[in-house]
Tab-separated table of C-alpha atoms and ligand atoms in Angstrom:
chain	number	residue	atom	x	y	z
U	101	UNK	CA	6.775	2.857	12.653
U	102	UNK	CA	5.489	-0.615	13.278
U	103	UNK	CA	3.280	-2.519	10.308
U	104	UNK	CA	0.145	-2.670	12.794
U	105	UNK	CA	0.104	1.344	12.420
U	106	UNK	CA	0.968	1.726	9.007
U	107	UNK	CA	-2.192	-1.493	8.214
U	108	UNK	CA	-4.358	0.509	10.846
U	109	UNK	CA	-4.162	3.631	8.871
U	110	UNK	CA	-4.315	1.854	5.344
U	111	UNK	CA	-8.589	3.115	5.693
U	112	UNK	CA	-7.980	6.414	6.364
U	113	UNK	CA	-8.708	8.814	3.045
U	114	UNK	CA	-5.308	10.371	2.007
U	115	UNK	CA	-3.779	8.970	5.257
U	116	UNK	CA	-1.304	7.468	2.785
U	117	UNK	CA	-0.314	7.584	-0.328
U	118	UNK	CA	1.719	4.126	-2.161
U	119	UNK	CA	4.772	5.727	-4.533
U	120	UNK	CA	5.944	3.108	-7.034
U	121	UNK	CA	9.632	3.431	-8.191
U	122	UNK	CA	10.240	1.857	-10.941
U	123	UNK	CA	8.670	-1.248	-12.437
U	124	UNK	CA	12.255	-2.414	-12.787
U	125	UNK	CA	13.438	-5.574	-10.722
U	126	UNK	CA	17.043	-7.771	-10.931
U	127	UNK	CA	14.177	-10.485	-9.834
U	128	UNK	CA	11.977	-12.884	-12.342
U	129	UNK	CA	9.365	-14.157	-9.530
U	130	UNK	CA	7.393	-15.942	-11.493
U	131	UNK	CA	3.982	-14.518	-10.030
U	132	UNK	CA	5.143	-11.038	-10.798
U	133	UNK	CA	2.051	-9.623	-12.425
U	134	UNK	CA	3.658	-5.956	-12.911
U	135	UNK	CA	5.413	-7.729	-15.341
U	136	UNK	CA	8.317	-6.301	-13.605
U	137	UNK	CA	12.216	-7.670	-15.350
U	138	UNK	CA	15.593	-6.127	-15.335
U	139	UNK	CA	15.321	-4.938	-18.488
U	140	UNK	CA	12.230	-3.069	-17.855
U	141	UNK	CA	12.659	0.542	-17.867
U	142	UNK	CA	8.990	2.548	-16.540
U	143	UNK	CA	9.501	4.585	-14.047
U	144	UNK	CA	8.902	8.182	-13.435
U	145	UNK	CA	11.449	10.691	-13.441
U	146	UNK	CA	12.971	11.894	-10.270
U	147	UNK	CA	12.766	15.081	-10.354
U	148	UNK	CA	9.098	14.616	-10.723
U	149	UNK	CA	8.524	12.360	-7.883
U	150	UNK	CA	10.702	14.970	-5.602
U	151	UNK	CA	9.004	17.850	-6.705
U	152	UNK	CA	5.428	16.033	-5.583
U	153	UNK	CA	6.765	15.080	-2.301
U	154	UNK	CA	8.253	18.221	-1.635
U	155	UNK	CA	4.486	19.584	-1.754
U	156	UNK	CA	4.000	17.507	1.486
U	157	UNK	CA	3.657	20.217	3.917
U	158	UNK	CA	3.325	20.073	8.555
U	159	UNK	CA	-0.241	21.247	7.929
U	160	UNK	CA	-1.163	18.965	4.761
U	161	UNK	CA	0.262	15.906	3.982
U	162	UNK	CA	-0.392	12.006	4.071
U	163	UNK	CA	0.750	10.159	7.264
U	164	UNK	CA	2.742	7.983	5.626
U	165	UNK	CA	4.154	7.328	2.106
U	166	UNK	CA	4.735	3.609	1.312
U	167	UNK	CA	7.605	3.190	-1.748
U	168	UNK	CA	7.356	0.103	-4.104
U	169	UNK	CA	7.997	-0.997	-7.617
U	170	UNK	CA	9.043	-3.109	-8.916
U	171	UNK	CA	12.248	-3.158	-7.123
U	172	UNK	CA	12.568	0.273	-5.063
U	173	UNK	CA	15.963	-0.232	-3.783
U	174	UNK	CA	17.016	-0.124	-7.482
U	175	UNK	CA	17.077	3.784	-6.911
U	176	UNK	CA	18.446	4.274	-3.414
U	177	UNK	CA	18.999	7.728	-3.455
U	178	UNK	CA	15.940	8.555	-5.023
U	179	UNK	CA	14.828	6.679	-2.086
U	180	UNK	CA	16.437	8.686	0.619
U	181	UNK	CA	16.194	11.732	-1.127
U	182	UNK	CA	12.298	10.967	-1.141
U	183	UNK	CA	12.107	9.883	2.883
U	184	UNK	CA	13.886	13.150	4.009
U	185	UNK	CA	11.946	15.384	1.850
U	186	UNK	CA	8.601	13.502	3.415
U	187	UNK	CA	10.118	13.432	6.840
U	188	UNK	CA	10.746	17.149	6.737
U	189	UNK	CA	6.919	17.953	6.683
U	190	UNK	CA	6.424	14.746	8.977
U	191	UNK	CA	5.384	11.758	6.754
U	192	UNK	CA	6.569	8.610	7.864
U	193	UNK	CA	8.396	6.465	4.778
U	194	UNK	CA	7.968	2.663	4.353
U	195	UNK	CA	9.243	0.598	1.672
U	196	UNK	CA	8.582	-3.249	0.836
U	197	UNK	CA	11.373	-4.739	-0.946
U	198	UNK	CA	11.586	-8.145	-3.300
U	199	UNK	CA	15.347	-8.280	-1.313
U	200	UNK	CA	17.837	-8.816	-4.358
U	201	UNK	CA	20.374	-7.763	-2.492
U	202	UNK	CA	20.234	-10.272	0.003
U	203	UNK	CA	21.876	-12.480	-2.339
U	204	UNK	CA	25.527	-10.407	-2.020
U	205	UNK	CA	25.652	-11.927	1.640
U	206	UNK	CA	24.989	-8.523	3.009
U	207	UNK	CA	23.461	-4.388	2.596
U	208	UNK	CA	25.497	-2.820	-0.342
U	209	UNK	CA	26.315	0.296	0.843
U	210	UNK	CA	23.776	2.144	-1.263
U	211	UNK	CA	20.912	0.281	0.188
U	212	UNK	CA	22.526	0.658	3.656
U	213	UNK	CA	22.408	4.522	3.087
U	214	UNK	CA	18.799	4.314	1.453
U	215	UNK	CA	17.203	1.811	4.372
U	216	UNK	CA	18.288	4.640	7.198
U	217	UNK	CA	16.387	6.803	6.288
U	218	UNK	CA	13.574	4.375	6.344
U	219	UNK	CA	10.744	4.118	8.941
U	220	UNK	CA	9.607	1.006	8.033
U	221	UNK	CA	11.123	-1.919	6.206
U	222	UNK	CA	9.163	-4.681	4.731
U	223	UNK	CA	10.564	-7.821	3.467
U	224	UNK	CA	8.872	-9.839	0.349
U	225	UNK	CA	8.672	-13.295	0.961
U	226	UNK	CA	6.914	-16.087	-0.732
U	227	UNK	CA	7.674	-19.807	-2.490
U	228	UNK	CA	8.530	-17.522	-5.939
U	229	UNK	CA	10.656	-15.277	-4.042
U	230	UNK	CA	12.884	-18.226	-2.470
U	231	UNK	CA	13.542	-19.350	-5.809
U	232	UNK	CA	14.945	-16.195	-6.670
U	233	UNK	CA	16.253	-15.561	-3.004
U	234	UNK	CA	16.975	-18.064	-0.232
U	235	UNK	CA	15.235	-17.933	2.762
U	236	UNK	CA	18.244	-17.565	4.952
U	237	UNK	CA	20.129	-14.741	3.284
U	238	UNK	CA	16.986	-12.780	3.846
U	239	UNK	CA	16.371	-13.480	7.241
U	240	UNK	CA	20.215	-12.200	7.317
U	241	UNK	CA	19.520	-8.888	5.826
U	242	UNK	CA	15.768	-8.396	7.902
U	243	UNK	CA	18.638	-8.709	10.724
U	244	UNK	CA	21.162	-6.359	9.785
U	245	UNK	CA	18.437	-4.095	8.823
U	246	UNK	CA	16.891	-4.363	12.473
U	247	UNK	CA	20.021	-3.542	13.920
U	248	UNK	CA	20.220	0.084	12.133
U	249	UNK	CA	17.357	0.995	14.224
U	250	UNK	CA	14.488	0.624	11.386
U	251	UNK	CA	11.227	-1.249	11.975
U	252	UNK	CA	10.969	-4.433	9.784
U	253	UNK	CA	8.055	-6.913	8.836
U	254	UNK	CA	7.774	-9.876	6.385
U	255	UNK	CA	5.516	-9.614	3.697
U	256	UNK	CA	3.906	-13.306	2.863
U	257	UNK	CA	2.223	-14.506	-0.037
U	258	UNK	CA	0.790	-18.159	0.081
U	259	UNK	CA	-2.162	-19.791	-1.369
U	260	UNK	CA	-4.340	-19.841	1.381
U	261	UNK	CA	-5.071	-20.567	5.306
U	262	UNK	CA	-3.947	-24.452	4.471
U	263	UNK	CA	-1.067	-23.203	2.403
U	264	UNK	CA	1.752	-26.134	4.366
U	265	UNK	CA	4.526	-23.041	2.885
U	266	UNK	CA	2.820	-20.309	5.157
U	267	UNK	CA	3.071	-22.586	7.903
U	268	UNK	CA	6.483	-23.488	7.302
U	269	UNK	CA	7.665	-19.678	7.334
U	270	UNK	CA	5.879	-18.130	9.785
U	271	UNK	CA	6.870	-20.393	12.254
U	272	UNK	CA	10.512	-20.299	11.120
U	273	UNK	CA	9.963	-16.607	11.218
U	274	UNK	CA	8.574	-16.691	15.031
U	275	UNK	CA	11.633	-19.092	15.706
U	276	UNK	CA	14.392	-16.896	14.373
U	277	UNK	CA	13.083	-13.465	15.825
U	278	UNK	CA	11.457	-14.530	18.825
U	279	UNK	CA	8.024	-13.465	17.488
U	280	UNK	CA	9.725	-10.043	17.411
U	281	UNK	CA	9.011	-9.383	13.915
U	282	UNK	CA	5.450	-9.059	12.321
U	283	UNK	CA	3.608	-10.461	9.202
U	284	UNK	CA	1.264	-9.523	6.734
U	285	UNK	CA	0.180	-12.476	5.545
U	286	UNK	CA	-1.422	-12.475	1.616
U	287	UNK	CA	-3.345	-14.834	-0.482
U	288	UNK	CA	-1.708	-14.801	-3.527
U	289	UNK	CA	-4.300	-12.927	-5.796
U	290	UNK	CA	-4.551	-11.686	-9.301
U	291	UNK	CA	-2.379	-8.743	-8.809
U	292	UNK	CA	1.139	-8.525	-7.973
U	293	UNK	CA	3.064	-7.016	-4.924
U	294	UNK	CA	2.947	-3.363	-5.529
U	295	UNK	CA	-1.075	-3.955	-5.292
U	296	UNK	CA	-0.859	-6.485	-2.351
U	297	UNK	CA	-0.252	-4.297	0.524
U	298	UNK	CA	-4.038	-3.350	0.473
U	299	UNK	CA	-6.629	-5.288	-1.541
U	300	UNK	CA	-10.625	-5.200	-2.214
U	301	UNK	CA	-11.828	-7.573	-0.045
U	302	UNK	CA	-12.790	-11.087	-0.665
U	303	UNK	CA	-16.253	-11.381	1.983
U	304	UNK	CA	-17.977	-14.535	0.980
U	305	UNK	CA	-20.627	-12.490	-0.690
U	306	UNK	CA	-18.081	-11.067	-2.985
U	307	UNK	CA	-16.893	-14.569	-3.178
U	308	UNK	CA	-20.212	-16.531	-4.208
U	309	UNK	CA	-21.647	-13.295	-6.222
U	310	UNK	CA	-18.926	-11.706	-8.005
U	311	UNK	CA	-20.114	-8.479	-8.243
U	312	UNK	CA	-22.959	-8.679	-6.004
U	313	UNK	CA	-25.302	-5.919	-4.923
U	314	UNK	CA	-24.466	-6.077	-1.138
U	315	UNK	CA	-22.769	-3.235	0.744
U	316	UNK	CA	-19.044	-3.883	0.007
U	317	UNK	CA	-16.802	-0.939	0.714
U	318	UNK	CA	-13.405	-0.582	-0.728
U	319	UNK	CA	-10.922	0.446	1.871
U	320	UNK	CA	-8.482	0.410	-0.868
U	321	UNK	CA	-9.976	3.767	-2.899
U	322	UNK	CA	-8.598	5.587	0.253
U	323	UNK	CA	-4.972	6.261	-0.474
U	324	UNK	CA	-3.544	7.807	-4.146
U	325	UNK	CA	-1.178	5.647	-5.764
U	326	UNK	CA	1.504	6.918	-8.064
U	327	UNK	CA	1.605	4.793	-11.155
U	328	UNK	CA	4.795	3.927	-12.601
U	329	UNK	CA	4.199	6.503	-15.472
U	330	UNK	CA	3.703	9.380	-12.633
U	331	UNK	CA	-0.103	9.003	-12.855
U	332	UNK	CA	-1.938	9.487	-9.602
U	333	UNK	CA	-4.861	6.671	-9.574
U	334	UNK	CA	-7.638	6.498	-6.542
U	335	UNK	CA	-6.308	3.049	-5.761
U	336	UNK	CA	-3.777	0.035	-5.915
U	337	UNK	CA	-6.119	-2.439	-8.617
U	338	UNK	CA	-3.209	-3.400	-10.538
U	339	UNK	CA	-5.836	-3.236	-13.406
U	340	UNK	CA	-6.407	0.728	-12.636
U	341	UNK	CA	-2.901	1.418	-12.020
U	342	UNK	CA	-2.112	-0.199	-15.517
U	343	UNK	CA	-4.573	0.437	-17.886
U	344	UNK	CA	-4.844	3.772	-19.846
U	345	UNK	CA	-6.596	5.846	-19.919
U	346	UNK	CA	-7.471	5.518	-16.345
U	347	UNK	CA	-11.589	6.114	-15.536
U	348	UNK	CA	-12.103	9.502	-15.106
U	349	UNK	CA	-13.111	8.807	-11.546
U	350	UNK	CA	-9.759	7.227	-10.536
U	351	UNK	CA	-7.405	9.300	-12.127
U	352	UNK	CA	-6.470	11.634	-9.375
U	353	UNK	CA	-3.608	13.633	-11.412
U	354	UNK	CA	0.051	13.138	-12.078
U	355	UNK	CA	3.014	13.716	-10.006
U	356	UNK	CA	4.516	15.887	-13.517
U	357	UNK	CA	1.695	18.674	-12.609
U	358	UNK	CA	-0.282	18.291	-9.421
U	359	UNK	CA	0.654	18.715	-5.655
U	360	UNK	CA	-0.487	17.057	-2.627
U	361	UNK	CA	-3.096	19.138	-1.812
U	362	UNK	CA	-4.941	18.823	-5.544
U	363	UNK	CA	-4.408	14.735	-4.967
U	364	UNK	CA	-5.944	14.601	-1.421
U	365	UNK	CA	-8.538	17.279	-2.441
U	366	UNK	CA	-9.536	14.779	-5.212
U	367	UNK	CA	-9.342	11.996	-3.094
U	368	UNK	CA	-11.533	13.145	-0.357
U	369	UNK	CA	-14.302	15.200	-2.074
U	370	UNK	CA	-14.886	12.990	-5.364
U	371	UNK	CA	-18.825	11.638	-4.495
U	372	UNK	CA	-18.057	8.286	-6.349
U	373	UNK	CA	-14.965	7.575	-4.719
U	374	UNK	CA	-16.673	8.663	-1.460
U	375	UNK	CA	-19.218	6.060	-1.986
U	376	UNK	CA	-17.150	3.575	-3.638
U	377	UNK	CA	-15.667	3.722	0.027
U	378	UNK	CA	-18.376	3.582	2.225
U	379	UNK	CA	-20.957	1.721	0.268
U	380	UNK	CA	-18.494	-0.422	-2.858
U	381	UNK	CA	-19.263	-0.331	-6.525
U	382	UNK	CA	-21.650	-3.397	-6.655
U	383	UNK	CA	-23.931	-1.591	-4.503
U	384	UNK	CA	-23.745	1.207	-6.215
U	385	UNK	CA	-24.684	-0.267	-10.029
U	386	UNK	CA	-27.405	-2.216	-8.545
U	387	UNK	CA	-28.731	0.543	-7.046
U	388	UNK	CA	-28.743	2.930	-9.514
U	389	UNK	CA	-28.440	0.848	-12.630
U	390	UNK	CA	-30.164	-2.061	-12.299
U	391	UNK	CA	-30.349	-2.998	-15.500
U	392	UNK	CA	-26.497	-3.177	-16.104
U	393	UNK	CA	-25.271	-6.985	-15.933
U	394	UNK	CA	-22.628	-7.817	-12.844
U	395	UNK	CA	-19.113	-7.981	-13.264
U	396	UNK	CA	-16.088	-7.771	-11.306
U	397	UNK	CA	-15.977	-5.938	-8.300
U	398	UNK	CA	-13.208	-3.576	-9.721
U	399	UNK	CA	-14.616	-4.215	-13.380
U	400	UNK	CA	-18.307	-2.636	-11.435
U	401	UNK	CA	-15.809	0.161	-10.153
U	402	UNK	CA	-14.093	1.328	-13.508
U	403	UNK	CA	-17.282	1.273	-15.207
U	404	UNK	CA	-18.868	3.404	-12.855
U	405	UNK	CA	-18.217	7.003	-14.289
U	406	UNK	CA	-19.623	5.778	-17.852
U	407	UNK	CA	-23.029	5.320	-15.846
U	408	UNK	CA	-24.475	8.909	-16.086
U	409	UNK	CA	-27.330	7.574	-13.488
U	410	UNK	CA	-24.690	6.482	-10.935
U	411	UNK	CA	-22.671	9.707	-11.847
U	412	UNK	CA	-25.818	11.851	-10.880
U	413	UNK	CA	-26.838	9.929	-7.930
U	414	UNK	CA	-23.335	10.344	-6.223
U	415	UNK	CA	-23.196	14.085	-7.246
U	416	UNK	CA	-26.239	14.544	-5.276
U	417	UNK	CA	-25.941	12.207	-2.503
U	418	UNK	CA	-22.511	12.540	-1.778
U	419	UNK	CA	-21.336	15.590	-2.837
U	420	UNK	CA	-22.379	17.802	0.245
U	421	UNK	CA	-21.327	17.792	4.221
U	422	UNK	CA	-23.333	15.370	4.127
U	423	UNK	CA	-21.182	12.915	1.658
U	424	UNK	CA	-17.537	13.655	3.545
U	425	UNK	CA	-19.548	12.564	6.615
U	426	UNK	CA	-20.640	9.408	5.515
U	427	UNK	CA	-17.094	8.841	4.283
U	428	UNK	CA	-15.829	9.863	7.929
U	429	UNK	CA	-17.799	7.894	9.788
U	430	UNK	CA	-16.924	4.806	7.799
U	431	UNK	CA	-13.644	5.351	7.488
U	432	UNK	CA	-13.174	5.974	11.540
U	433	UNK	CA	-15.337	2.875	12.044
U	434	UNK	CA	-12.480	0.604	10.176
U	435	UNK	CA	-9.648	2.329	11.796
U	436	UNK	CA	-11.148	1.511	15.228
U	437	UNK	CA	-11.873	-2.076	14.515
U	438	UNK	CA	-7.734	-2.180	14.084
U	439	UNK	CA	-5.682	-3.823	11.788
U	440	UNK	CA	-6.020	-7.185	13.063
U	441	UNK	CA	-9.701	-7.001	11.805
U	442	UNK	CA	-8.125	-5.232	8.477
U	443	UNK	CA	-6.187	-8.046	7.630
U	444	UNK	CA	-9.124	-10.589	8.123
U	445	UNK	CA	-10.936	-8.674	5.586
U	446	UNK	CA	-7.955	-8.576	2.646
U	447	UNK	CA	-5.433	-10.563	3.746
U	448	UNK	CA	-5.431	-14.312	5.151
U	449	UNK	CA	-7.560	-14.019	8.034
U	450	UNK	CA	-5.760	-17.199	9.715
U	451	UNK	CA	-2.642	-15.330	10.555
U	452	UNK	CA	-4.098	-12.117	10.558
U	453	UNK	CA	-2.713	-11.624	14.385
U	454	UNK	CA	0.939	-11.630	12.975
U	455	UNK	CA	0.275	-8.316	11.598
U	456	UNK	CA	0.194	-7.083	15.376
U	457	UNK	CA	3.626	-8.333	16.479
U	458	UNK	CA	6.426	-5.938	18.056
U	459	UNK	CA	8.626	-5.470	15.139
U	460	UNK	CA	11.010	-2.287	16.020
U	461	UNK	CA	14.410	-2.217	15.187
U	462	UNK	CA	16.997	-2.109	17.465
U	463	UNK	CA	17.471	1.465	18.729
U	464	UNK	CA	21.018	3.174	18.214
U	465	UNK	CA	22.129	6.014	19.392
U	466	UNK	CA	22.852	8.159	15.659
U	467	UNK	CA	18.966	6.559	14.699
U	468	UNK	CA	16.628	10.022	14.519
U	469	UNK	CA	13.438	9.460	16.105
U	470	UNK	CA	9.976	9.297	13.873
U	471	UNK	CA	7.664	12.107	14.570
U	472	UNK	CA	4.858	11.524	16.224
U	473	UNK	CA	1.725	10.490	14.444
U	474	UNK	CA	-0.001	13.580	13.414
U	475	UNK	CA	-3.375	14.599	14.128
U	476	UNK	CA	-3.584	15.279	10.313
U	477	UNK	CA	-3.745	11.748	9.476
U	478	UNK	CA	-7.375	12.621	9.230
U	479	UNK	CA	-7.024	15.798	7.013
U	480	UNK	CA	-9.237	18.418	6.633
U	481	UNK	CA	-12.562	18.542	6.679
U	482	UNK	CA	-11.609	14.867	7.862
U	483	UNK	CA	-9.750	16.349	11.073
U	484	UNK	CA	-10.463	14.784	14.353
U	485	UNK	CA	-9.998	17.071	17.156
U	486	UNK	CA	-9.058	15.893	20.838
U	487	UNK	CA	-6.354	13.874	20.323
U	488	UNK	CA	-7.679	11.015	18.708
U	489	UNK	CA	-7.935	9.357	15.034
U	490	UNK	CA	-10.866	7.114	15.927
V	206	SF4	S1	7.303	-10.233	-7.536
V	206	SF4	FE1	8.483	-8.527	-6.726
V	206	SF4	S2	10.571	-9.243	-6.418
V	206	SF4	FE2	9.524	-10.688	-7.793
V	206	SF4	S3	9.989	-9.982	-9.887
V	206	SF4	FE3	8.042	-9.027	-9.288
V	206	SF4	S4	8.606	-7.048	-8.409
V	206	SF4	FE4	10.472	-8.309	-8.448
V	207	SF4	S1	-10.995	-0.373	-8.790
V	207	SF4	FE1	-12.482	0.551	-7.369
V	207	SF4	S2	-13.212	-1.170	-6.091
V	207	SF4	FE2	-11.295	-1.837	-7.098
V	207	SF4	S3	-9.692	-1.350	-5.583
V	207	SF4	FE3	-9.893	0.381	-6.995
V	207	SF4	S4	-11.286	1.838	-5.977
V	207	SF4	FE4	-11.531	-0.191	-4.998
């Protein structure tokens, strides 16, 4: 699975769903904002996290599950045992990695076993990281990792389009793989990496009027994240995936109790989150409270189900056929535009191209093939029939 799929279907409701591991990390980067340490120990049980994901089913389930942490890799066979359950039923598994094991000159044998079951592999890599990491051994293990036959992709962080480091290592990137290998390319935010596959935009009204009335949808309130206590949440805001209790609105369960189905159902026919997608929360409190002071964009968002008056305008604008169709619609609309266009919205626009490079592993022989993308990606009522997503 190359990135420019797994970014192109990063609008779709429930198309996804972002699993984080462990908060745990052998790494101290210091722009870790999950607060993530070795010594950290939050992460949900196993047995938990393989119960949810064995709810994934051929007729219902997301596209594609992308693992985090924290450091994933720190629980390898939780990490194949979770891509083979998810591959069974035909979800696709990614993983983005901080790439601590890099530093032992090559895959421990663990890893090794946990990567092939991988779809997708994702390297971190940033200024912070290389002071943890060096540059080369993890060019090294994106290599190795290549050559079992798994997609791979760099995962920058830099502090903006003039950034002289993100010039520096995506052209040394383009050098050593022969612009073979893509790149999502991140400004480094207020969040930290588990939340920085995906982010609320940054449009330059968001930027000159924080918390603005204009129409600002949040692509991110489309896939359920599992928080590293097991709690489902509507989105990746490190702020929502962190702070308890979680707004009503954004809580969409926990892996101890719910299945799939219950977190998709949530996710697709909750009327805030449905507008919260199509139309973003600033527009919605200065629509229908006026009176309430701007904040954040996400602040606007969590607030949002103490506003009985927003509450009762979603319920009965959105609630209906009429609500998942507005949420369709918008949602098909960014999936078409492409995850070039994606990435010029949340990421760094300047090298938002790099997200569309080639970056499959090399083939071998013993490598079993991904299924093919499912026309489920769109779940029901959200199903597109004929063949096509967009
Ligand atoms: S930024 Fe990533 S790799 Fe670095 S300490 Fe945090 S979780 Fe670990
Ligand atoms: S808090 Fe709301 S606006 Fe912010 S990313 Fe989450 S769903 Fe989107």
């Amino acid at each position: 699975m190359e990135l420019a799929e797994l970014i192109g279907l990063r609008p779709v409701p429930a198309g996804g769903v972002l699993v984080t591991l462990t908060r745990r990390c052998p790494l101290r980067c210091a722009h870790c904002s999950t607060g993530s340490a070795p010594e950290v120990r939050e992460e949900p049980p196993a047995e938990e996290l393989e119960r949810f994901v064995s709810s994934f089913s051929a007729a219902d389930r997301p596209e594609v599950m992308m693992l985090t942490g924290g450091e994933p890799l720190l629980r390898p066979r939780l990490v194949a045992a979770l891509a083979r359950s998810a591959r069974a039923a035909g979800t696709r598994t990614a993983l983005l990695s901080g790439m601590f094991f890099a530093r032992s000159g090559g895959l421990p044998e663990p890893v090794r076993r946990a990567v092939r079951t991988l779809d997708h592999f994702s390297a971190s890599l940033d200024l912070h990281h290389e002071r943890e990491v060096p540059r080369a051994a993890v060019f090294r293990a994106v290599r190795e990792i290549r050559r079992l036959g798994v997609a791979v992709s760099f995962h920058l962080t830099g502090t903006g389009e003039d950034d002289p480091y993100l010039a520096d290592v995506t052209a040394d990137i383009e050098r050593t793989f022969g612009g073979a290998v893509p790149s999502l390319v991140n400004e480094v935010r207020p969040f930290g990496r588990a939340a920085s596959w995906a982010r609320p935009a940054r449009t330059a009204a968001a930027r000159d009027e924080p918390g603005g009335g204009g129409a600002l949808p949040c692509a991110m309130a489309a896939w359920p994240v599992v928080a590293f206590d097991g709690t489902v949440l509507a989105c990746c805001n490190q702020d929502t995936v962190d702070r308890r209790p979680a707004p009503p609105h954004l809580r969409l369960g926990h892996v101890a109790e719910d299945d799939w189905a219950s977190v998709r159902a949530r996710t697709l026919r909750s009327p805030l989150l449905r507008l919260v997608r199509t139309v973003g929360p600033a527009h919605l409190r200065q629509r229908w409270a006026p009176g309430v002071p701007a904040g954040s964009y996400c602040g606007d968002c969590r607030a949002l189900g103490d506003r009985s008056e927003v509450v009762a305008a979603a319920g009965a604008l959105a609630a209906g056929a009429a609500g998942a169709l507005l949420d369709l619609t918008a949602a098909r609309q960014q999936h078409a535009q492409g995850p070039v266009a994606l990435v010029r919205r949340h990421g760094c626009a300047a090298y938002a191209d790099l997200v569309a490079a080639p970056g499959g592993g090399e083939q071998t022989p013993d490598q079993t093939p991904s299924p093919s993308p499912s026309p489920a990606a769109y779940p029901a009522p959200y199903q597109v029939t004929g063949g096509t997503r967009t």
